[in-house]
Short mmCIF file of C-alpha atoms in Angstrom, two decimals:
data_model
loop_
_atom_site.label_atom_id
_atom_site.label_comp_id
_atom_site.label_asym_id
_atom_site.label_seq_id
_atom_site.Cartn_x
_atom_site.Cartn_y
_atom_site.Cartn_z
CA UNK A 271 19.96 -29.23 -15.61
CA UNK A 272 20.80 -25.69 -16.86
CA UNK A 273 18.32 -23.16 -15.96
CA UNK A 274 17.83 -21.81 -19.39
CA UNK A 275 16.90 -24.93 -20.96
CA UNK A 276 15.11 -26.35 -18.35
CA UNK A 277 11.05 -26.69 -19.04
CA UNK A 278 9.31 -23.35 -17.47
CA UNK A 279 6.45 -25.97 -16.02
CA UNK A 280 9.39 -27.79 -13.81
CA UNK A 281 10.18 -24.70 -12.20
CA UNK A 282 8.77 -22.81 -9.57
CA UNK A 283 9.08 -18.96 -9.55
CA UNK A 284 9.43 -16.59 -6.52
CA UNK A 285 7.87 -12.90 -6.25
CA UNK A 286 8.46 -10.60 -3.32
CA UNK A 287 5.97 -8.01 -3.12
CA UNK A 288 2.15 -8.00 -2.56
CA UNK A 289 1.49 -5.08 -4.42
CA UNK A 290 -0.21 -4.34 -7.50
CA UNK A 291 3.27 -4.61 -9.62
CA UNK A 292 4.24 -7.76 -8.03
CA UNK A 293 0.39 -9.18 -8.58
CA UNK A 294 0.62 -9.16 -12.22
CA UNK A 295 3.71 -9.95 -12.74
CA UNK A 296 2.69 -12.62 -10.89
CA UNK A 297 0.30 -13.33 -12.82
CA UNK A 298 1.72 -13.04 -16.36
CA UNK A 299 4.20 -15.71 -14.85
CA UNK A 300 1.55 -18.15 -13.76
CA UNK A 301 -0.07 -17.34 -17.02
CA UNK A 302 3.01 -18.38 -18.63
CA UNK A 303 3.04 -21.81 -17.33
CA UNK A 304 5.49 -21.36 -14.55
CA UNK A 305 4.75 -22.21 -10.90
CA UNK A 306 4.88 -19.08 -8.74
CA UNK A 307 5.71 -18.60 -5.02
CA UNK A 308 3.96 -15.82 -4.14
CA UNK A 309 5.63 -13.63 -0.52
CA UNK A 310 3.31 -11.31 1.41
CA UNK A 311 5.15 -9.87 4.16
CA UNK A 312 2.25 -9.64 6.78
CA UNK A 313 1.15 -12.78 7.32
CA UNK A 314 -2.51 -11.93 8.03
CA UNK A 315 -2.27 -10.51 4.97
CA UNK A 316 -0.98 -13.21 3.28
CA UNK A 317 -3.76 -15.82 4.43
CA UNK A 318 -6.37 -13.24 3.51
CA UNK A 319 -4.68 -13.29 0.08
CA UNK A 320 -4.16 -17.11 -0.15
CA UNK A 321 -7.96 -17.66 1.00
CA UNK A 322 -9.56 -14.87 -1.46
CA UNK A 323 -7.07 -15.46 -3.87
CA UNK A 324 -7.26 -11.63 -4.84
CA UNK A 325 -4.07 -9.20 -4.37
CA UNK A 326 -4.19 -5.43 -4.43
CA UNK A 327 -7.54 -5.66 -6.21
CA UNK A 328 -6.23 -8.30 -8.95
CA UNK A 329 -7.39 -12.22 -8.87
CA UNK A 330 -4.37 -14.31 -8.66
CA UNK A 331 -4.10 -16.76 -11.62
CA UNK A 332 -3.58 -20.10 -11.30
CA UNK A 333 -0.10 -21.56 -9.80
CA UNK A 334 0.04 -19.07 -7.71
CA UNK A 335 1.30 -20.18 -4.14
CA UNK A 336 1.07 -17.70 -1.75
CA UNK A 337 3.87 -17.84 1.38
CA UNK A 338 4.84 -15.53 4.08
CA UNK A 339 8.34 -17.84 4.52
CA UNK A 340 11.09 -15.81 3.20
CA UNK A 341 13.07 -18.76 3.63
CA UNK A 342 11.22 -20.56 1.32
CA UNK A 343 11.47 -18.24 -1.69
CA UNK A 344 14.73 -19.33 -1.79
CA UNK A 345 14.94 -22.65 -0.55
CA UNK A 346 12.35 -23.26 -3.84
CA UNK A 347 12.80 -20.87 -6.49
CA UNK A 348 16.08 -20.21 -8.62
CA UNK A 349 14.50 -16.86 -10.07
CA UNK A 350 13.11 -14.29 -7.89
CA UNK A 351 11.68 -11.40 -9.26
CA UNK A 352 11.70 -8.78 -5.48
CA UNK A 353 8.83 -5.96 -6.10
CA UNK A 354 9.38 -4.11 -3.18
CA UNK A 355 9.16 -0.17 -2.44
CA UNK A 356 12.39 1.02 -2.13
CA UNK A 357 12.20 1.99 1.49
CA UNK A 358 12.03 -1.24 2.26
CA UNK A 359 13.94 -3.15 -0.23
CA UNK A 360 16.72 -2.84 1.68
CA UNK A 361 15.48 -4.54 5.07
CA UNK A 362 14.06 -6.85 2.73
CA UNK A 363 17.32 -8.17 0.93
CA UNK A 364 19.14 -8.27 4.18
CA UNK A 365 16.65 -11.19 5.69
CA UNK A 366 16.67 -13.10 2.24
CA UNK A 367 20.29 -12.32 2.05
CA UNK A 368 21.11 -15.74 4.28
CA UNK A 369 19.13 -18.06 2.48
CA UNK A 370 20.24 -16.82 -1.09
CA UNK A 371 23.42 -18.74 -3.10
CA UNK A 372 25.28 -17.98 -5.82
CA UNK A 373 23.43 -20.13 -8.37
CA UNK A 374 20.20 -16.95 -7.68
CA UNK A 375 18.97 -14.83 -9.93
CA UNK A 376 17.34 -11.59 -9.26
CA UNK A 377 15.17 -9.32 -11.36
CA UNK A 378 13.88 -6.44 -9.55
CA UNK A 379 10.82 -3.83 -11.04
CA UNK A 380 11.45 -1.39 -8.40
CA UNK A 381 11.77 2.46 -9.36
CA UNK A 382 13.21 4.15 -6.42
CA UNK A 383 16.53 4.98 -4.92
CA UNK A 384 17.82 3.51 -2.02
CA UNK A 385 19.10 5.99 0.31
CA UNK A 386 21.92 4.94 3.19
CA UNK A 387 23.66 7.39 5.90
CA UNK A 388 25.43 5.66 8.32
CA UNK A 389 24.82 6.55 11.96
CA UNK A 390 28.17 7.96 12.41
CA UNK A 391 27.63 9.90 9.39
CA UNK A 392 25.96 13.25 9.07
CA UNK A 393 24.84 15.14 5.37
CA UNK A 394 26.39 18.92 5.72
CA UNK A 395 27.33 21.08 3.05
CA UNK A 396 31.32 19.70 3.66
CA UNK A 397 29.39 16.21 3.51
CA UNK A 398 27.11 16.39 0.51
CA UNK A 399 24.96 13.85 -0.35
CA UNK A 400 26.55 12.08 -2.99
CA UNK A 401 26.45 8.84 -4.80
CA UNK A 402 28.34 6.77 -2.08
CA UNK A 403 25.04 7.63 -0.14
CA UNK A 404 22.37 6.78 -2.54
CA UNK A 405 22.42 3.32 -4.66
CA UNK A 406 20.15 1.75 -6.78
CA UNK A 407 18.49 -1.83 -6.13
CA UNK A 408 20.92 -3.62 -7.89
CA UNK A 409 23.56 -2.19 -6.33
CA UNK A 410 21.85 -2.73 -2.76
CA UNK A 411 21.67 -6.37 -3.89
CA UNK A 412 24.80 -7.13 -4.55
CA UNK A 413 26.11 -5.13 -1.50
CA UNK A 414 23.72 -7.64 0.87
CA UNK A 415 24.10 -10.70 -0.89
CA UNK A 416 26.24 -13.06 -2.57
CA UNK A 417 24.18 -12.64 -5.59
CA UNK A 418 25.90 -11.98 -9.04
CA UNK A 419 23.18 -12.43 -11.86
CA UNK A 420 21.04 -9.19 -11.76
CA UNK A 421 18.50 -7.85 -13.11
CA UNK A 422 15.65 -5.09 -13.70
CA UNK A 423 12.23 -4.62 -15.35
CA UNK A 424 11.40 -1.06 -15.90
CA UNK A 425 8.61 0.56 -19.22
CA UNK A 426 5.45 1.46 -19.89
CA UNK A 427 4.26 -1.69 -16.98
CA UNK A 428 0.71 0.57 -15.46
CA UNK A 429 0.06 -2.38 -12.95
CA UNK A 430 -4.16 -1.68 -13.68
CA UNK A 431 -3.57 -2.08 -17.08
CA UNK A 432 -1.54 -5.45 -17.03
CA UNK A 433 -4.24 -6.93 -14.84
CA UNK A 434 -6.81 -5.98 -17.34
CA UNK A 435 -4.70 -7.69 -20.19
CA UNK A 436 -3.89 -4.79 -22.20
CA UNK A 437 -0.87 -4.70 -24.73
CA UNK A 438 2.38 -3.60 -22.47
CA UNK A 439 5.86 -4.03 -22.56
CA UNK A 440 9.20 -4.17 -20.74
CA UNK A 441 12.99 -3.68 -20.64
CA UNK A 442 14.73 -6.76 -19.40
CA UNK A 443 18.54 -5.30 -18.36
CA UNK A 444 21.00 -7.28 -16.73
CA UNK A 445 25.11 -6.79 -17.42
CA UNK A 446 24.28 -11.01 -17.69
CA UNK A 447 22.82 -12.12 -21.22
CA UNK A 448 21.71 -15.61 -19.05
CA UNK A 449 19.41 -13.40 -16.77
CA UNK A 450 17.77 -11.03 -20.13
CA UNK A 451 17.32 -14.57 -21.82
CA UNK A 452 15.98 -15.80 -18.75
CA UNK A 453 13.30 -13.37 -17.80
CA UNK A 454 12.60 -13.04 -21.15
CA UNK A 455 11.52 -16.93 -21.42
CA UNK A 456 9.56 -16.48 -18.53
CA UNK A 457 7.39 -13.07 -18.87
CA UNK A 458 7.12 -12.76 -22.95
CA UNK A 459 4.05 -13.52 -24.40
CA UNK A 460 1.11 -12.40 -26.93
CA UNK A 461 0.34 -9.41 -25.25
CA UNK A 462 3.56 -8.62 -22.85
CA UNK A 463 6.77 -7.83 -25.26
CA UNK A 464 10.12 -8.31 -23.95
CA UNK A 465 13.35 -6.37 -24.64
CA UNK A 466 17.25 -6.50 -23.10
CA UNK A 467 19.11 -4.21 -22.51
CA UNK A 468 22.95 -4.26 -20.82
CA UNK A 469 23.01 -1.01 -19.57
CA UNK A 470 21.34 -2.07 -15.82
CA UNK A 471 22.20 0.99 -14.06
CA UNK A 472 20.92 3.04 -17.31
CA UNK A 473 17.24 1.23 -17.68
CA UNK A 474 17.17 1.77 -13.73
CA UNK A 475 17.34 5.20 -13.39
CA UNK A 476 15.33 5.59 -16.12
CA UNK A 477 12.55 4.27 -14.09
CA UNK A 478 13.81 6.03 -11.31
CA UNK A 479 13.71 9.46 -12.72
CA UNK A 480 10.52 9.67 -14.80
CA UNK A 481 8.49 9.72 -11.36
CA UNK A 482 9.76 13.44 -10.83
CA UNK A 483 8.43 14.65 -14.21
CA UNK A 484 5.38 12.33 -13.60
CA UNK A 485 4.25 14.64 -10.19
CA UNK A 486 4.70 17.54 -12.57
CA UNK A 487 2.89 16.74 -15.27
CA UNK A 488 0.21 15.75 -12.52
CA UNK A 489 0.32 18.96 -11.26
CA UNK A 490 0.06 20.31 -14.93
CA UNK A 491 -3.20 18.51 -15.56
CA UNK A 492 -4.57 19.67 -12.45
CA UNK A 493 -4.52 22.79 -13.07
CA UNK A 494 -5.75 22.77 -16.15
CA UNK A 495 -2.75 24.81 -18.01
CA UNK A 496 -3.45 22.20 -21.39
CA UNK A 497 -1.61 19.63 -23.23
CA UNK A 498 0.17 22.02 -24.96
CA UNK A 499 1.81 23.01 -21.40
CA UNK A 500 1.77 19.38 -20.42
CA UNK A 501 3.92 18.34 -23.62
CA UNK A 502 6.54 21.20 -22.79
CA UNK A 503 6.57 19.88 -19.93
CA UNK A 504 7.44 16.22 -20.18
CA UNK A 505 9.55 17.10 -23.19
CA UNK A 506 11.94 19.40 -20.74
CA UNK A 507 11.42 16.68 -17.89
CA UNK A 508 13.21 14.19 -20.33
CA UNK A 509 16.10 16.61 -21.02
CA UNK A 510 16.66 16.47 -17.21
CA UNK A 511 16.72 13.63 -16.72
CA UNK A 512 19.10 12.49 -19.52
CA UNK A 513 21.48 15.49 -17.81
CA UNK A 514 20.65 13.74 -13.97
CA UNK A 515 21.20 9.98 -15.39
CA UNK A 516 24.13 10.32 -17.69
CA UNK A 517 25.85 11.80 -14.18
CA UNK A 518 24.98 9.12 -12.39
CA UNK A 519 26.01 6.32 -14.64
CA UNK A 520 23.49 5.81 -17.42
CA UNK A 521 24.02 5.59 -21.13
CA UNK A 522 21.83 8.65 -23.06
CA UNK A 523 20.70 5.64 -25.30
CA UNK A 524 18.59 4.26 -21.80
CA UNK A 525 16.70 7.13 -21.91
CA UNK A 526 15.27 7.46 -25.77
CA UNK A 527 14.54 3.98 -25.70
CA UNK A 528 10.87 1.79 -23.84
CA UNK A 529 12.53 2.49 -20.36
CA UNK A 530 12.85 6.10 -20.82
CA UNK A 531 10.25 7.95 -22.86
CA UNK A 532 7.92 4.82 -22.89
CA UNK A 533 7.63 4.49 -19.45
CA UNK A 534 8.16 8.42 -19.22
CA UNK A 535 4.98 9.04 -21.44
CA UNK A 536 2.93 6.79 -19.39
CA UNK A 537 3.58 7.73 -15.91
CA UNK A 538 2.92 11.14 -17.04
CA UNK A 539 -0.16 10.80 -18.95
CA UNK A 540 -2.32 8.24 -16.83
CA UNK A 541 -4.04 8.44 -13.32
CA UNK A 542 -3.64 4.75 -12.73
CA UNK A 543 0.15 6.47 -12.18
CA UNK A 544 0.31 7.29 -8.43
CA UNK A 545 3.41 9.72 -9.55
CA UNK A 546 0.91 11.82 -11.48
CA UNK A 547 -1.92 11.16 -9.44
CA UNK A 548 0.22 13.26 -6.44
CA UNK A 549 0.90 16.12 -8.70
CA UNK A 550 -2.61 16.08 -9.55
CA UNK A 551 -4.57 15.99 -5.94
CA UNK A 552 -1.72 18.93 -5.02
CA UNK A 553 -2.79 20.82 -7.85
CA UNK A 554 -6.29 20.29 -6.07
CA UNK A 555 -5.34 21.96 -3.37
CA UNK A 556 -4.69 18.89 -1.07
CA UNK A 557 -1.53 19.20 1.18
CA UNK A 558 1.18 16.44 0.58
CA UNK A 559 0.52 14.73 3.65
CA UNK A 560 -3.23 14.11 3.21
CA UNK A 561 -2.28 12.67 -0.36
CA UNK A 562 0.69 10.23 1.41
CA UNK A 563 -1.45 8.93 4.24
CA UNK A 564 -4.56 7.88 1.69
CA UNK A 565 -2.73 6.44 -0.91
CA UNK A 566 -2.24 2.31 -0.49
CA UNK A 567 0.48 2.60 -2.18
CA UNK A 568 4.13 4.40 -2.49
CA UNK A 569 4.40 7.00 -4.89
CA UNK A 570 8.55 7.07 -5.26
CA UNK A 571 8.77 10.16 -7.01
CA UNK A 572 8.46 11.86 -3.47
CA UNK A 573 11.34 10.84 -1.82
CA UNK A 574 13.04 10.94 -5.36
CA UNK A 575 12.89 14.41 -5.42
CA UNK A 576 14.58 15.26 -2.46
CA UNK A 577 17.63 13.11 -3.05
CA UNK A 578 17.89 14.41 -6.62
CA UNK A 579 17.29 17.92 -5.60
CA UNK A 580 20.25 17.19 -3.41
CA UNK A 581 22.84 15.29 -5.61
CA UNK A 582 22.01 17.70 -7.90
CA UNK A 583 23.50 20.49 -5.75
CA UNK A 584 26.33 18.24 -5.59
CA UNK A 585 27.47 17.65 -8.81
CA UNK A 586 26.39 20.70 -9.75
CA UNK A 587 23.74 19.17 -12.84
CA UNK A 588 21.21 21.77 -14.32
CA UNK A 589 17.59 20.41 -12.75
CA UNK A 590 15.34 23.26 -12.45
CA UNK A 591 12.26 21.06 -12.52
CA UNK A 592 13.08 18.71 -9.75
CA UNK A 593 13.95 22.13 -7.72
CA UNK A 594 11.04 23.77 -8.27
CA UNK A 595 9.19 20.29 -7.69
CA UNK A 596 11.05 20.15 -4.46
CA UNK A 597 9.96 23.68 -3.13
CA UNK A 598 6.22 22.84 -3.72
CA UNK A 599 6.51 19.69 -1.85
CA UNK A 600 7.72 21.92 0.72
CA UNK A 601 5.36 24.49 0.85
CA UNK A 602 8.00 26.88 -0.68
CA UNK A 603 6.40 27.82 -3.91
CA UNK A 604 2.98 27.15 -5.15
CA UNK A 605 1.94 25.20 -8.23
CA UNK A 606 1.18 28.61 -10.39
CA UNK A 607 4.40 30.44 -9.29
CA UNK A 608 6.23 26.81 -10.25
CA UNK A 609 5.14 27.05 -13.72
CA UNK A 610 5.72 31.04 -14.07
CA UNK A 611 8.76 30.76 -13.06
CA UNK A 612 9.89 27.30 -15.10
CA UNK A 613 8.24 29.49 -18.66
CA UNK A 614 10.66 31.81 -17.99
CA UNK A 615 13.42 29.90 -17.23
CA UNK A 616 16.43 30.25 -19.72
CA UNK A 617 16.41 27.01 -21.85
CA UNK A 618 18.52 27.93 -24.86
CA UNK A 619 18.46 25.41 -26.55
CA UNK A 620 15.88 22.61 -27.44
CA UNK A 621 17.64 19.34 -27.45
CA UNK A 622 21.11 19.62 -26.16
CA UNK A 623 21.62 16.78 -24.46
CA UNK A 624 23.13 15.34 -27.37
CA UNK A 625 25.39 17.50 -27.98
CA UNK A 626 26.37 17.16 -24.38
CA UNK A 627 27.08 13.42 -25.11
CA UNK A 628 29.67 14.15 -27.64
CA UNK A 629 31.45 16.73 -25.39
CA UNK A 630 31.64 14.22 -22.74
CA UNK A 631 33.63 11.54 -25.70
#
């Protein structure tokens, strides 16, 4: 029976990932009739979960089967939606990789860049970083697997706020209408509003990206410099990262759209946002390290910041904000001399990004 037509009670839906993301997406799956396969890596963890049936502080809704067999995700389930940090995604993929066919599909929500240097290979200034080095997850997918039929999930998706059944939405992109159509079927409902989008590696570095402005507007609030400041901020931050994507492969359309400024607004707005929360405890005076080792969770933005910093450098993109972001994460300029120096940097014009586009046609 074709997947797409096929009754969502009859099938039985894989997620990879224990964290708070992965638990309600979970969840708005089981919610939606399906039958979910739910992988914790650690397996104590996973019997813990499967006992108290509560994940990451969320109670698992019903259908939810919770399995520590890799194997089994895909022995079982035709659509796997992988919700792993992107430091491990990779590790990840390669022991599924095996036990994954064609006939997959794969919709990813993770927001982080996945970095690979081959042992043999050194980063030096003849040996950039570049974008043979640094991929995104569906790229790392289809490198590992034999997996065609890709997608993403990236918006506006605060994990706190989907558990508590607040309005949300997301971008469904895939270069496959089958796979949009099919995670659409399974995720949209009355309060959780579904879009497509073909522009995958667009809608994933818009997910990618925001974190950096999100630690900055963090830091922002922290300090208490106003919205006013904040605003400026995130407006700038979106500039960037239109000039950063659109170099690495996105469409500027990505980036005005729910992936971009939606999710973009969010992450820097909220404190259920770990992105913003880190800008915020630095701006506290907390080092980076004491932030890292007490958060349960990754905050990507971190590690995004270095690797943008450096393929900035190396396609030679205007990003004064991740640099600046960069050099406070490294104890190279505080919070106040960041934001003196970023109001007098020379932005001359307000939106020209656009105009950018058109040069590029």
């Amino acid at each position: 029976m074709d997947m797409v037509s096929k009754s969502i009670s009859e099938e039985v839906v894989g997620v990879i990932g224990a964290g708070s993301f992965g638990t309600a997406i979970a969840n708005i799956l089981s919610e939606n009739d399906s039958n979910v396969l739910f992988y914790a890596r650690d397996p104590k963890k996973a019997e813990k979960i499967s006992k108290e049936r509560i994940s990451s502080g969320q109670k698992l809704d019903r259908n939810i089967e919770v399995t520590n067999d890799l194997k089994s995700i895909a022995d079982r389930c035709e659509v796997i939606f992988p919700m792993v940090p992107s430091a491990g995604f990779r590790d990840m993929i390669s022991a599924l990789s095996p036990h994954l066919h064609p006939y997959h599909v794969l919709i990813h929500g993770t927001k982080g860049f996945d970095l690979f240097v081959s042992k043999k290979e050194e980063i030096t200034s003849e040996n950039p970083l570049s974008r043979e080095h640094v991929k995104t997850i569906s790229e790392v997918i289809k490198e590992e697997t034999s997996i065609l039929r890709v997608g993403c999930l990236a918006g506006p998706n605060l994990a706190r706020e989907l558990d508590e059944r607040k309005p949300a939405a997301t971008v469904i992109a895939s270069h496959f209408d089958e796979v949009v159509n099919i995670g659409q079927r399974l995720l949209k409902n009355d309060r959780f509003m579904t879009y497509g989008s073909k522009d995958l590696i667009g809608i994933e570095l818009c997910g990618i990206l925001k974190n950096i402005i999100a630690v900055g507007a963090g830091s922002i609030f922290g300090t208490g410099l106003g919205e006013n400041a904040k605003s400026l901020f995130i407006s700038r931050g979106l500039v960037e990262m239109v000039y950063i994507g659109t170099a690495l492969g996105g469409n500027l359309q990505a980036f005005l759209g729910l992936a971009g400024v939606g999710d973009l607004i969010a992450t820097c707005t909220s404190h259920l946002s770990r992105n913003f929360t880190v800008g915020y405890r630095l701006a506290k005076g907390e080092t980076l390290k004491e932030i890292i080792t007490s958060m349960e969770e990754v905050a990507e933005g971190v590690k995004t910041i270095k690797i943008v910093k450096e393929l900035a450098e190396t396609y030679h993109i205007k990003a004064p904000i991740t640099n600046v972001l960069y050099k406070i994460l490294h104890n190279e300029m505080t919070i106040q001399e960041a934001h003196t120096y970023l109001m007098s940097f020379p932005f001359r014009a307000e939106i020209d990004f656009i105009e950018y586009e058109e040069d590029k046609t």
